[in-house]
CSV table of C-alpha atoms (C1' of nucleotides) in Angstrom, one decimal:
chain,number,residue,atom,x,y,z
R,1,UNK,CA,136.6,115.8,102.1
R,2,UNK,CA,133.4,114.5,100.1
R,3,UNK,CA,130.4,113.8,102.1
R,4,UNK,CA,127.6,111.6,100.8
R,5,UNK,CA,123.9,112.4,100.7
R,6,UNK,CA,122.1,110.6,103.9
R,7,UNK,CA,120.7,107.1,103.1
R,8,UNK,CA,116.9,107.6,102.2
R,9,UNK,CA,117.3,111.2,101.5
R,10,UNK,CA,116.9,113.5,98.2
R,11,UNK,CA,118.6,116.2,96.8
R,12,UNK,CA,116.2,118.6,94.8
R,13,UNK,CA,118.1,119.9,91.9
R,14,UNK,CA,116.1,122.7,90.5
R,15,UNK,CA,114.5,120.0,87.6
R,16,UNK,CA,113.4,118.1,90.9
R,17,UNK,CA,112.5,120.9,92.7
R,18,UNK,CA,110.1,122.0,89.7
R,19,UNK,CA,108.3,118.5,90.1
R,20,UNK,CA,108.0,118.5,94.0
R,21,UNK,CA,106.5,122.3,93.7
R,22,UNK,CA,104.2,120.9,91.2
R,23,UNK,CA,103.0,118.1,93.2
R,24,UNK,CA,102.8,120.3,96.4
R,25,UNK,CA,101.2,123.4,94.7
R,26,UNK,CA,98.5,121.1,93.2
R,27,UNK,CA,97.6,119.4,96.8
R,28,UNK,CA,97.5,122.7,98.2
R,29,UNK,CA,95.5,124.1,95.4
R,30,UNK,CA,92.9,121.4,95.7
R,31,UNK,CA,92.6,121.6,99.4
R,32,UNK,CA,91.7,125.0,99.3
R,33,UNK,CA,89.2,124.6,96.6
R,34,UNK,CA,87.6,121.6,98.5
R,35,UNK,CA,87.3,124.1,101.5
R,36,UNK,CA,90.0,123.0,103.5
R,37,UNK,CA,92.4,125.1,105.8
R,38,UNK,CA,96.1,124.7,105.8
R,39,UNK,CA,98.0,124.0,109.4
R,40,UNK,CA,101.2,122.8,110.2
R,41,UNK,CA,103.2,121.8,113.5
R,42,UNK,CA,106.8,121.4,114.6
R,43,UNK,CA,108.8,119.2,112.9
R,44,UNK,CA,109.8,117.4,116.1
R,45,UNK,CA,107.7,116.4,119.2
R,46,UNK,CA,108.2,114.3,122.2
R,47,UNK,CA,109.1,110.7,121.7
R,48,UNK,CA,106.1,109.5,123.8
R,49,UNK,CA,103.7,111.2,121.6
R,50,UNK,CA,104.3,108.6,119.1
R,51,UNK,CA,104.5,105.4,121.4
R,52,UNK,CA,100.8,106.3,122.6
R,53,UNK,CA,99.2,104.5,119.6
R,54,UNK,CA,102.0,102.7,118.0
R,55,UNK,CA,103.6,99.2,118.6
R,56,UNK,CA,107.4,98.9,119.2
R,57,UNK,CA,108.3,98.0,115.7
R,58,UNK,CA,107.0,101.7,114.7
R,59,UNK,CA,109.0,103.3,117.6
R,60,UNK,CA,112.1,101.3,116.3
R,61,UNK,CA,111.2,103.3,113.0
R,62,UNK,CA,111.6,106.8,114.4
R,63,UNK,CA,114.7,109.2,114.1
R,64,UNK,CA,114.9,110.2,117.6
R,65,UNK,CA,117.0,112.7,119.7
R,66,UNK,CA,117.7,113.6,123.1
R,67,UNK,CA,118.0,117.4,123.5
R,68,UNK,CA,120.3,119.4,125.7
R,69,UNK,CA,117.7,119.4,128.5
R,70,UNK,CA,117.1,115.5,128.2
R,71,UNK,CA,114.1,115.8,126.8
R,72,UNK,CA,113.4,112.8,124.5
R,73,UNK,CA,112.3,113.9,121.1
R,74,UNK,CA,111.4,112.3,117.7
R,75,UNK,CA,111.4,113.7,114.1
R,76,UNK,CA,107.8,113.4,112.9
R,77,UNK,CA,107.0,110.2,111.2
R,78,UNK,CA,103.4,111.1,110.6
R,79,UNK,CA,101.3,114.4,111.3
R,80,UNK,CA,98.4,113.1,112.6
R,81,UNK,CA,99.6,113.2,116.5
R,82,UNK,CA,100.2,116.6,115.9
R,83,UNK,CA,96.9,117.2,114.7
R,84,UNK,CA,95.2,115.6,117.5
R,85,UNK,CA,97.2,117.5,119.7
R,86,UNK,CA,96.6,120.9,118.3
R,87,UNK,CA,92.8,120.1,118.2
R,88,UNK,CA,92.6,119.0,121.7
R,89,UNK,CA,94.3,122.0,123.0
R,90,UNK,CA,91.7,124.3,121.7
R,91,UNK,CA,88.6,122.0,120.9
R,92,UNK,CA,86.2,124.5,122.7
R,93,UNK,CA,87.5,127.3,120.8
R,94,UNK,CA,87.8,125.9,117.1
R,95,UNK,CA,85.0,126.6,114.8
R,96,UNK,CA,83.1,123.5,113.5
R,97,UNK,CA,83.6,121.4,111.5
R,98,UNK,CA,87.4,121.4,111.4
R,99,UNK,CA,88.6,120.9,108.1
R,100,UNK,CA,92.2,121.2,107.9
R,101,UNK,CA,95.0,120.0,105.4
R,102,UNK,CA,98.7,120.0,105.9
R,103,UNK,CA,102.1,119.1,103.4
R,104,UNK,CA,104.3,118.0,106.2
R,105,UNK,CA,108.0,116.8,105.6
R,106,UNK,CA,108.1,113.6,107.5
R,107,UNK,CA,110.7,111.3,108.6
R,108,UNK,CA,111.1,107.4,108.9
R,109,UNK,CA,114.0,105.3,109.6
R,110,UNK,CA,113.0,102.3,107.3
R,111,UNK,CA,114.9,100.6,104.8
R,112,UNK,CA,114.6,102.6,101.8
R,113,UNK,CA,113.0,100.9,98.5
R,114,UNK,CA,110.8,101.8,95.5
R,115,UNK,CA,108.4,104.3,96.5
R,116,UNK,CA,109.7,104.4,99.9
R,117,UNK,CA,112.2,107.0,101.4
R,118,UNK,CA,113.3,107.8,105.0
R,119,UNK,CA,112.2,111.9,104.2
R,120,UNK,CA,109.2,112.7,102.3
R,121,UNK,CA,106.2,114.8,101.8
R,122,UNK,CA,102.6,113.7,102.6
R,123,UNK,CA,99.5,115.1,101.8
R,124,UNK,CA,97.1,115.2,104.9
R,125,UNK,CA,93.5,116.1,104.9
R,126,UNK,CA,91.2,115.7,107.7
R,127,UNK,CA,87.6,116.3,109.0
R,128,UNK,CA,87.0,116.3,112.8
R,129,UNK,CA,83.7,116.4,114.6
R,130,UNK,CA,81.2,114.8,112.1
R,131,UNK,CA,80.7,111.2,112.0
R,132,UNK,CA,78.2,111.2,109.1
R,133,UNK,CA,79.4,108.9,106.0
R,134,UNK,CA,78.9,111.7,103.9
R,135,UNK,CA,82.4,113.5,105.0
R,136,UNK,CA,83.9,110.2,104.4
R,137,UNK,CA,82.5,110.6,100.6
R,138,UNK,CA,84.0,114.6,101.0
R,139,UNK,CA,87.5,113.2,101.8
R,140,UNK,CA,87.4,110.7,98.8
R,141,UNK,CA,86.2,113.3,96.8
R,142,UNK,CA,88.9,115.7,97.5
R,143,UNK,CA,91.5,113.0,96.9
R,144,UNK,CA,90.0,112.0,93.6
R,145,UNK,CA,89.5,115.7,92.6
R,146,UNK,CA,93.5,116.1,93.1
R,147,UNK,CA,94.3,112.7,91.0
R,148,UNK,CA,92.2,114.0,88.3
R,149,UNK,CA,93.6,117.5,88.3
R,150,UNK,CA,96.9,116.1,87.6
R,151,UNK,CA,95.6,114.1,84.7
R,152,UNK,CA,95.1,110.7,86.2
R,153,UNK,CA,91.9,108.8,85.1
R,154,UNK,CA,89.7,105.8,85.8
R,155,UNK,CA,91.9,103.8,83.9
R,156,UNK,CA,95.0,104.6,85.7
R,157,UNK,CA,93.9,104.6,89.6
R,158,UNK,CA,91.1,103.2,91.5
R,159,UNK,CA,89.6,104.2,94.8
R,160,UNK,CA,89.4,100.8,96.8
R,161,UNK,CA,86.7,101.5,99.7
R,162,UNK,CA,85.6,99.1,102.7
R,163,UNK,CA,84.7,99.6,106.2
R,164,UNK,CA,86.5,98.3,109.3
R,165,UNK,CA,82.8,98.3,110.9
R,166,UNK,CA,81.3,96.2,108.4
R,167,UNK,CA,84.5,93.6,108.3
R,168,UNK,CA,84.2,93.6,112.2
R,169,UNK,CA,80.5,93.3,112.4
R,170,UNK,CA,80.3,90.5,109.7
R,171,UNK,CA,83.1,88.5,111.4
R,172,UNK,CA,81.6,88.5,114.7
R,173,UNK,CA,78.3,87.4,113.5
R,174,UNK,CA,80.3,84.5,112.0
R,175,UNK,CA,81.4,83.8,115.5
R,176,UNK,CA,84.9,85.1,115.4
R,177,UNK,CA,85.9,86.3,119.0
R,178,UNK,CA,86.9,89.7,119.6
R,179,UNK,CA,90.6,89.0,120.5
R,180,UNK,CA,91.1,87.1,116.8
R,181,UNK,CA,90.2,90.2,114.9
R,182,UNK,CA,93.1,91.9,115.0
R,183,UNK,CA,95.3,89.1,113.7
R,184,UNK,CA,92.6,88.2,111.2
R,185,UNK,CA,92.8,91.7,109.8
R,186,UNK,CA,96.1,91.4,109.1
R,187,UNK,CA,95.7,88.5,107.0
R,188,UNK,CA,92.7,89.8,105.3
R,189,UNK,CA,94.5,92.9,104.5
R,190,UNK,CA,96.9,90.6,102.1
R,191,UNK,CA,94.2,89.7,99.9
R,192,UNK,CA,95.0,91.2,96.6
R,193,UNK,CA,98.7,91.4,97.7
R,194,UNK,CA,99.1,87.4,97.5
R,195,UNK,CA,98.2,84.7,95.0
R,196,UNK,CA,94.7,83.6,95.8
R,197,UNK,CA,96.0,79.9,97.0
R,198,UNK,CA,98.6,81.4,99.2
R,199,UNK,CA,96.0,83.9,100.6
R,200,UNK,CA,93.5,81.2,101.3
R,201,UNK,CA,96.2,79.0,103.2
R,202,UNK,CA,97.1,81.7,105.5
R,203,UNK,CA,93.4,82.4,106.2
R,204,UNK,CA,92.7,78.6,106.8
R,205,UNK,CA,95.8,78.7,109.3
R,206,UNK,CA,93.9,81.5,111.0
R,207,UNK,CA,90.3,80.1,110.9
R,208,UNK,CA,90.2,76.2,112.0
R,209,UNK,CA,86.3,76.0,111.7
R,210,UNK,CA,85.8,75.0,108.1
R,211,UNK,CA,82.0,76.6,108.2
R,212,UNK,CA,83.2,80.1,109.6
R,213,UNK,CA,86.3,79.7,106.8
R,214,UNK,CA,83.9,78.9,103.9
R,215,UNK,CA,81.7,82.1,105.3
R,216,UNK,CA,84.8,84.5,105.3
R,217,UNK,CA,85.9,83.3,101.8
R,218,UNK,CA,82.4,83.9,100.6
R,219,UNK,CA,82.5,87.3,102.0
R,220,UNK,CA,85.7,88.4,101.1
R,221,UNK,CA,85.0,87.5,97.4
R,222,UNK,CA,82.0,89.6,97.0
R,223,UNK,CA,82.8,93.2,95.5
R,224,UNK,CA,79.6,94.4,94.4
R,225,UNK,CA,77.1,96.2,96.6
R,226,UNK,CA,74.2,94.6,95.3
R,227,UNK,CA,75.2,91.3,96.0
R,228,UNK,CA,76.5,92.3,99.4
R,229,UNK,CA,73.1,93.6,100.0
R,230,UNK,CA,71.8,90.1,99.5
R,231,UNK,CA,74.2,88.4,102.0
R,232,UNK,CA,73.5,91.0,105.0
R,233,UNK,CA,70.0,90.9,107.0
R,234,UNK,CA,68.4,93.9,107.2
R,235,UNK,CA,68.2,95.3,111.0
R,236,UNK,CA,71.4,93.7,112.0
R,237,UNK,CA,74.5,95.2,113.0
R,238,UNK,CA,76.5,94.9,110.1
R,239,UNK,CA,73.6,96.3,107.8
R,240,UNK,CA,74.1,99.9,109.2
R,241,UNK,CA,77.9,99.6,108.0
R,242,UNK,CA,76.7,98.4,104.7
R,243,UNK,CA,74.6,101.4,104.3
R,244,UNK,CA,77.1,103.5,105.2
R,245,UNK,CA,79.4,102.4,102.5
R,246,UNK,CA,76.6,102.3,100.1
R,247,UNK,CA,75.8,105.8,100.8
R,248,UNK,CA,79.5,106.8,100.5
R,249,UNK,CA,79.6,105.3,97.0
R,250,UNK,CA,76.3,106.5,96.1
R,251,UNK,CA,77.4,110.2,97.1
R,252,UNK,CA,80.5,109.9,95.2
R,253,UNK,CA,78.5,108.7,92.0
R,254,UNK,CA,76.5,111.9,92.7
R,255,UNK,CA,79.6,114.1,92.6
R,256,UNK,CA,80.8,112.6,89.5
R,257,UNK,CA,83.7,110.5,90.4
R,258,UNK,CA,81.9,106.9,90.5
R,259,UNK,CA,84.1,105.7,87.9
R,260,UNK,CA,87.2,105.9,90.2
R,261,UNK,CA,85.6,104.3,93.3
R,262,UNK,CA,85.0,100.5,93.9
R,263,UNK,CA,84.1,98.4,97.0
R,264,UNK,CA,87.0,96.1,97.7
R,265,UNK,CA,86.6,93.9,101.0
R,266,UNK,CA,90.6,93.3,100.7
R,267,UNK,CA,91.3,96.8,102.0
R,268,UNK,CA,91.3,96.5,105.7
R,269,UNK,CA,94.8,98.7,106.4
R,270,UNK,CA,97.6,98.5,109.1
R,271,UNK,CA,97.0,99.0,112.7
R,272,UNK,CA,94.0,99.1,114.7
R,273,UNK,CA,93.5,102.7,114.3
R,274,UNK,CA,90.4,102.8,111.8
R,275,UNK,CA,87.0,102.4,113.0
R,276,UNK,CA,84.8,102.9,109.8
R,277,UNK,CA,85.0,103.5,106.3
R,278,UNK,CA,88.6,102.8,104.8
R,279,UNK,CA,90.2,103.3,101.6
R,280,UNK,CA,93.3,103.2,99.6
R,281,UNK,CA,94.0,104.4,96.0
R,282,UNK,CA,96.1,101.9,93.9
R,283,UNK,CA,97.3,102.1,90.3
R,284,UNK,CA,95.3,100.1,88.0
R,285,UNK,CA,98.2,97.8,87.2
R,286,UNK,CA,98.9,97.2,90.4
R,287,UNK,CA,102.6,97.0,90.5
R,288,UNK,CA,103.2,100.1,93.1
R,289,UNK,CA,102.5,100.4,96.5
R,290,UNK,CA,99.5,102.3,97.5
R,291,UNK,CA,99.1,105.8,96.5
R,292,UNK,CA,97.4,107.2,99.3
R,293,UNK,CA,95.1,105.8,102.4
R,294,UNK,CA,92.7,106.9,104.6
R,295,UNK,CA,89.5,106.1,106.6
R,296,UNK,CA,87.7,107.2,109.7
R,297,UNK,CA,89.5,107.1,113.2
R,298,UNK,CA,87.0,107.3,116.3
R,299,UNK,CA,89.2,107.1,119.1
R,300,UNK,CA,92.3,109.2,118.1
R,301,UNK,CA,91.4,112.3,119.6
R,302,UNK,CA,90.3,110.8,123.1
R,303,UNK,CA,93.6,108.6,123.1
R,304,UNK,CA,95.6,111.9,122.9
R,305,UNK,CA,93.5,113.2,126.1
R,306,UNK,CA,90.8,114.8,124.1
R,307,UNK,CA,86.8,114.3,123.7
R,308,UNK,CA,85.6,111.1,122.1
R,309,UNK,CA,84.9,113.1,118.6
R,310,UNK,CA,85.0,111.2,115.5
R,311,UNK,CA,87.2,112.2,112.7
R,312,UNK,CA,88.2,110.9,109.0
R,313,UNK,CA,91.1,111.8,106.9
R,314,UNK,CA,93.6,110.7,104.2
R,315,UNK,CA,97.3,110.8,103.8
R,316,UNK,CA,99.2,110.9,100.6
R,317,UNK,CA,102.9,110.5,100.1
R,318,UNK,CA,105.0,112.0,97.2
R,319,UNK,CA,107.2,109.1,96.3
R,320,UNK,CA,104.6,106.9,94.7
R,321,UNK,CA,102.6,109.7,93.5
R,322,UNK,CA,105.8,111.0,91.7
R,323,UNK,CA,106.8,107.5,90.1
R,324,UNK,CA,103.2,107.3,88.8
R,325,UNK,CA,103.0,110.7,87.3
R,326,UNK,CA,106.4,110.1,85.4
R,327,UNK,CA,105.4,106.5,84.1
R,328,UNK,CA,102.0,108.0,82.8
R,329,UNK,CA,104.1,110.8,81.3
R,330,UNK,CA,102.1,113.4,83.1
R,331,UNK,CA,105.0,115.1,84.4
R,332,UNK,CA,106.7,116.7,81.2
R,333,UNK,CA,103.9,118.5,79.6
R,334,UNK,CA,102.6,120.2,83.2
R,335,UNK,CA,105.6,120.9,85.3
R,336,UNK,CA,106.9,124.5,84.3
R,337,UNK,CA,110.3,124.9,83.1
R,338,UNK,CA,112.7,127.6,84.2
R,339,UNK,CA,111.3,130.7,82.4
R,340,UNK,CA,112.0,134.4,82.5
R,341,UNK,CA,110.3,137.6,81.2
R,342,UNK,CA,113.4,139.6,80.0
R,343,UNK,CA,117.2,138.8,79.2
R,344,UNK,CA,119.2,142.4,78.9
R,345,UNK,CA,122.0,142.2,76.4
R,346,UNK,CA,124.5,144.7,76.0
R,347,UNK,CA,127.0,145.6,73.1
R,348,UNK,CA,129.9,147.5,73.3
R,349,UNK,CA,130.3,150.4,76.3
R,350,UNK,CA,126.8,151.4,77.5
R,351,UNK,CA,127.9,152.2,81.2
R,352,UNK,CA,125.2,151.5,83.6
R,353,UNK,CA,122.2,151.7,81.2
R,354,UNK,CA,121.6,147.8,81.5
R,355,UNK,CA,121.8,147.9,85.1
R,356,UNK,CA,119.1,150.7,85.5
R,357,UNK,CA,116.8,148.7,82.9
R,358,UNK,CA,117.3,145.5,84.8
R,359,UNK,CA,116.3,146.9,88.2
R,360,UNK,CA,113.3,148.9,86.6
R,361,UNK,CA,112.1,145.5,85.1
R,362,UNK,CA,112.6,143.9,88.4
R,363,UNK,CA,111.0,146.4,90.6
R,364,UNK,CA,108.0,146.1,88.4
R,365,UNK,CA,107.6,142.4,89.0
R,366,UNK,CA,109.1,141.1,86.0
R,367,UNK,CA,111.7,138.5,86.1
R,368,UNK,CA,115.0,139.6,84.4
R,369,UNK,CA,118.5,138.6,84.2
R,370,UNK,CA,121.7,139.8,82.3
R,371,UNK,CA,124.9,138.0,81.5
R,372,UNK,CA,127.7,138.5,84.0
R,373,UNK,CA,130.3,137.8,81.3
R,374,UNK,CA,131.6,140.2,78.9
R,375,UNK,CA,131.1,138.3,75.6
R,376,UNK,CA,129.6,139.4,72.1
R,377,UNK,CA,125.9,139.5,71.5
R,378,UNK,CA,125.8,136.1,70.0
R,379,UNK,CA,126.8,134.6,73.5
R,380,UNK,CA,124.4,136.9,75.3
R,381,UNK,CA,121.5,135.5,73.3
R,382,UNK,CA,122.6,131.8,73.5
R,383,UNK,CA,122.6,132.6,77.3
R,384,UNK,CA,119.2,133.9,76.9
R,385,UNK,CA,117.8,131.1,75.1
R,386,UNK,CA,119.4,128.7,77.9
R,387,UNK,CA,117.5,130.6,80.3
R,388,UNK,CA,114.2,130.3,78.4
R,389,UNK,CA,113.9,134.0,78.0
R,390,UNK,CA,110.7,135.3,76.7
R,391,UNK,CA,112.2,138.5,75.4
R,392,UNK,CA,115.4,139.9,75.1
R,393,UNK,CA,116.2,143.6,75.3
R,394,UNK,CA,119.3,144.7,73.4
R,395,UNK,CA,120.9,147.9,73.9
R,396,UNK,CA,124.2,148.9,72.0
R,397,UNK,CA,125.6,152.6,71.9
R,398,UNK,CA,123.4,153.1,68.7
R,399,UNK,CA,120.2,152.7,71.1
R,400,UNK,CA,121.7,154.5,73.8
R,401,UNK,CA,122.3,157.7,71.8
R,402,UNK,CA,118.7,157.9,71.0
R,403,UNK,CA,117.4,156.5,74.3
R,404,UNK,CA,115.7,153.5,72.6
R,405,UNK,CA,116.1,149.6,73.3
R,406,UNK,CA,115.5,147.1,71.0
R,407,UNK,CA,113.2,144.1,72.1
R,408,UNK,CA,113.4,140.6,70.5
R,409,UNK,CA,110.8,138.3,70.6
R,410,UNK,CA,112.8,134.8,71.6
R,411,UNK,CA,110.1,132.4,70.1
R,412,UNK,CA,109.5,134.4,67.0
R,413,UNK,CA,113.0,136.0,66.5
R,414,UNK,CA,111.2,139.1,65.5
R,415,UNK,CA,112.6,142.5,66.7
R,416,UNK,CA,111.8,146.0,67.2
R,417,UNK,CA,113.0,149.2,68.1
R,418,UNK,CA,111.1,151.2,70.8
R,419,UNK,CA,111.8,154.5,72.8
R,420,UNK,CA,113.2,153.6,76.1
R,421,UNK,CA,110.6,155.5,78.2
R,422,UNK,CA,107.8,154.6,76.0
R,423,UNK,CA,108.6,150.9,76.7
R,424,UNK,CA,108.3,151.2,80.4
R,425,UNK,CA,105.1,153.5,80.2
R,426,UNK,CA,103.7,150.6,77.9
R,427,UNK,CA,104.3,147.9,80.4
R,428,UNK,CA,101.7,146.7,82.5
R,429,UNK,CA,102.7,147.6,85.8
R,430,UNK,CA,100.2,145.8,87.7
R,431,UNK,CA,102.0,142.5,87.6
R,432,UNK,CA,101.9,139.8,90.6
R,433,UNK,CA,104.5,140.9,93.0
R,434,UNK,CA,104.8,144.6,92.2
R,435,UNK,CA,105.6,147.1,95.1
V,1,G,C1',116.0,91.8,111.0
V,2,U,C1',116.4,88.3,105.9
V,3,G,C1',117.3,87.3,100.6
V,4,A,C1',119.4,88.7,95.8
V,5,G,C1',121.7,92.1,92.0
V,6,A,C1',124.9,96.5,91.4
V,7,G,C1',129.2,99.9,92.1
V,8,U,C1',134.2,102.6,85.8
V,9,A,C1',133.5,110.9,83.9
V,10,G,C1',128.2,115.0,86.5
V,11,C,C1',124.4,111.1,83.9
V,12,U,C1',123.6,106.5,80.9
V,13,C,C1',127.0,102.8,80.0
V,14,A,C1',131.3,100.3,76.8
V,15,G,C1',135.9,98.2,78.4
V,16,U,C1',138.3,89.1,78.8
V,17,U,C1',142.6,84.3,77.4
V,18,G,C1',145.4,89.9,83.1
V,19,G,C1',149.3,93.8,79.0
V,20,U,C1',151.0,100.8,76.5
V,21,U,C1',148.7,106.9,78.7
V,22,A,C1',140.7,103.4,80.7
V,23,G,C1',136.9,105.0,76.3
V,24,A,C1',131.9,106.6,73.9
V,25,G,C1',127.2,109.4,74.1
V,26,C,C1',124.5,113.2,76.8
V,27,A,C1',125.6,117.3,79.9
V,28,C,C1',129.2,121.1,81.1
V,29,C,C1',133.1,125.1,79.4
V,30,G,C1',135.4,127.6,75.3
V,31,G,C1',136.3,128.3,69.9
V,32,A,C1',134.2,129.0,64.7
V,33,U,C1',131.1,133.9,65.7
V,34,U,C1',133.4,141.1,69.9
V,35,G,C1',125.5,143.8,66.4
V,36,U,C1',121.7,138.5,66.7
V,37,G,C1',120.0,132.7,70.2
V,38,G,C1',118.1,127.2,69.8
V,39,A,C1',121.4,123.9,64.8
V,40,U,C1',126.2,122.4,63.3
V,41,C,C1',131.7,121.6,63.5
V,42,C,C1',136.0,121.9,66.1
V,43,G,C1',138.4,121.6,70.8
V,44,G,C1',138.8,121.4,76.4
V,45,G,C1',138.2,120.0,81.4
V,46,G,C1',136.6,116.2,84.3
V,47,G,C1',138.4,109.2,86.7
V,48,U,C1',142.4,107.0,93.1
V,49,C,C1',137.8,102.1,87.8
V,50,G,C1',133.6,102.5,95.7
V,51,C,C1',137.5,101.3,99.4
V,52,G,C1',141.2,97.8,101.8
V,53,G,C1',143.9,93.8,101.4
V,54,G,C1',145.8,89.3,98.5
V,55,U,C1',147.7,86.6,93.6
V,56,U,C1',150.8,88.4,89.6
V,57,C,C1',156.3,90.7,86.4
V,58,G,C1',151.9,93.3,85.6
V,59,A,C1',144.7,93.7,88.2
V,60,A,C1',139.0,98.3,86.3
V,61,U,C1',139.4,92.6,84.9
V,62,C,C1',140.9,87.0,89.3
V,63,C,C1',140.3,85.8,94.8
V,64,C,C1',138.7,87.8,100.1
V,65,G,C1',136.9,91.3,103.2
V,66,U,C1',134.3,96.0,103.5
V,67,C,C1',131.5,100.1,102.5
V,68,U,C1',127.5,102.3,99.5
V,69,U,C1',123.4,101.5,96.6
V,70,U,C1',119.0,99.3,94.1
V,71,C,C1',115.2,95.7,94.5
V,72,A,C1',112.3,92.3,97.2
V,73,C,C1',110.5,90.2,102.2
V,74,C,C1',109.4,92.1,107.3
V,75,C,C1',106.7,96.4,108.5
V,76,C,C1',103.9,100.4,106.2
V,77,A,C1',101.4,105.2,110.8
RNA sequence: GUGAGAGUAGCUCAGUUGGUUAGAGCACCGGAUUGUGGAUCCGGGGGUCGCGGGUUCGAAUCCCGUCUUUCACCCCA
């Protein structure tokens, strides 16, 4: 009986696994060089953990289960609640600032489509306990550092930065009541995803007052910091938020990634989670969903029973990223292909000599393979080629008699005959992985 | 939850007035080649034409149902 793969999951055959490792290894490398420490948690948690800050719709999109003790559990759809739980548990003992990253495997029971699956990996970076805008810039810099590292340029991707705090203050100053903010966010978030006239129409439905509508429209159309500065009164509440964005952008400019970053009032982001600077990275063409998103969240730790400590972070999934890297042709050159150091080929009856040699090579930290079939030398060389062997060691009865081995360089085709012991003593035994 | 498309070999796909034993390229395995690889040539394996029902002398092909899948909407932590 043939059993198909589960909807929304992926099988990682060796070439796919190479791509996944390339992406994940890059995330980890960049996290470490930006000063983050790695953490992880369990792959399932109590179901109620995901009900704390989420609406019904999101809870419906969980893979949930009941264990034999009757506990209601769910496969993690995100790692931030786990992070909040872990940090809260040891809040007083942890050295500050908390600057952590993780690459969790996540599960969401959504309908799969382009760039969205039910099982995926997501790079998360968070800095907890510092409320300065400089730290938002750190998160964004680390994000760009990765994108740059895999070969994406400002012409390929843009970091669109905005501020929930600014938006809230501006809307309030226009007379929008607090209880209307949430529903207005939902509409404002669609700017850039909808045609301009459709967007204006939806906005008009939310804002009956013509004068207020005109002001909001004007604000949403400003996409330059100096222009924004002219609109905002110094000393007002929104001025402080404006200064934060300005500082973040200036810091990113100083750090050399200004070309990637722009102010975009259309970035609002999903739920009521975010409280300050927010950002998303999009492909320049704009035909993919967001590559990543993040921002400042002030209340999350408190909502999970901890102290009111400010935090800021970013999450990047592997699905959209992989599509983009493929489209840009950045994977072929960078993803390492299968490669082994030595392939041992034998001719005729040489007893156990080949196995002795291959074991020696492996114990010295070199990758080595041998053919499991009895075939001619031609066949074995073909197999060595197929496995992308760097060098081939050739041993026949003649070589065995003289305690020698043939070493063939598979790239150049050149071959030399050397003494076996001489060969091993000449090898650099300080290879990574050596015992 | 709503809507549109697609299911033929491992992959990409041909395959119409409905008619022998369902094809190609790539991939895989083998041979040419039991002491020299990547190329080339030759050969081979691999299919319940998604599944079920119907129409018909006869269905990959027409009709109905169903499942799977892709894309979009909703949502997107």
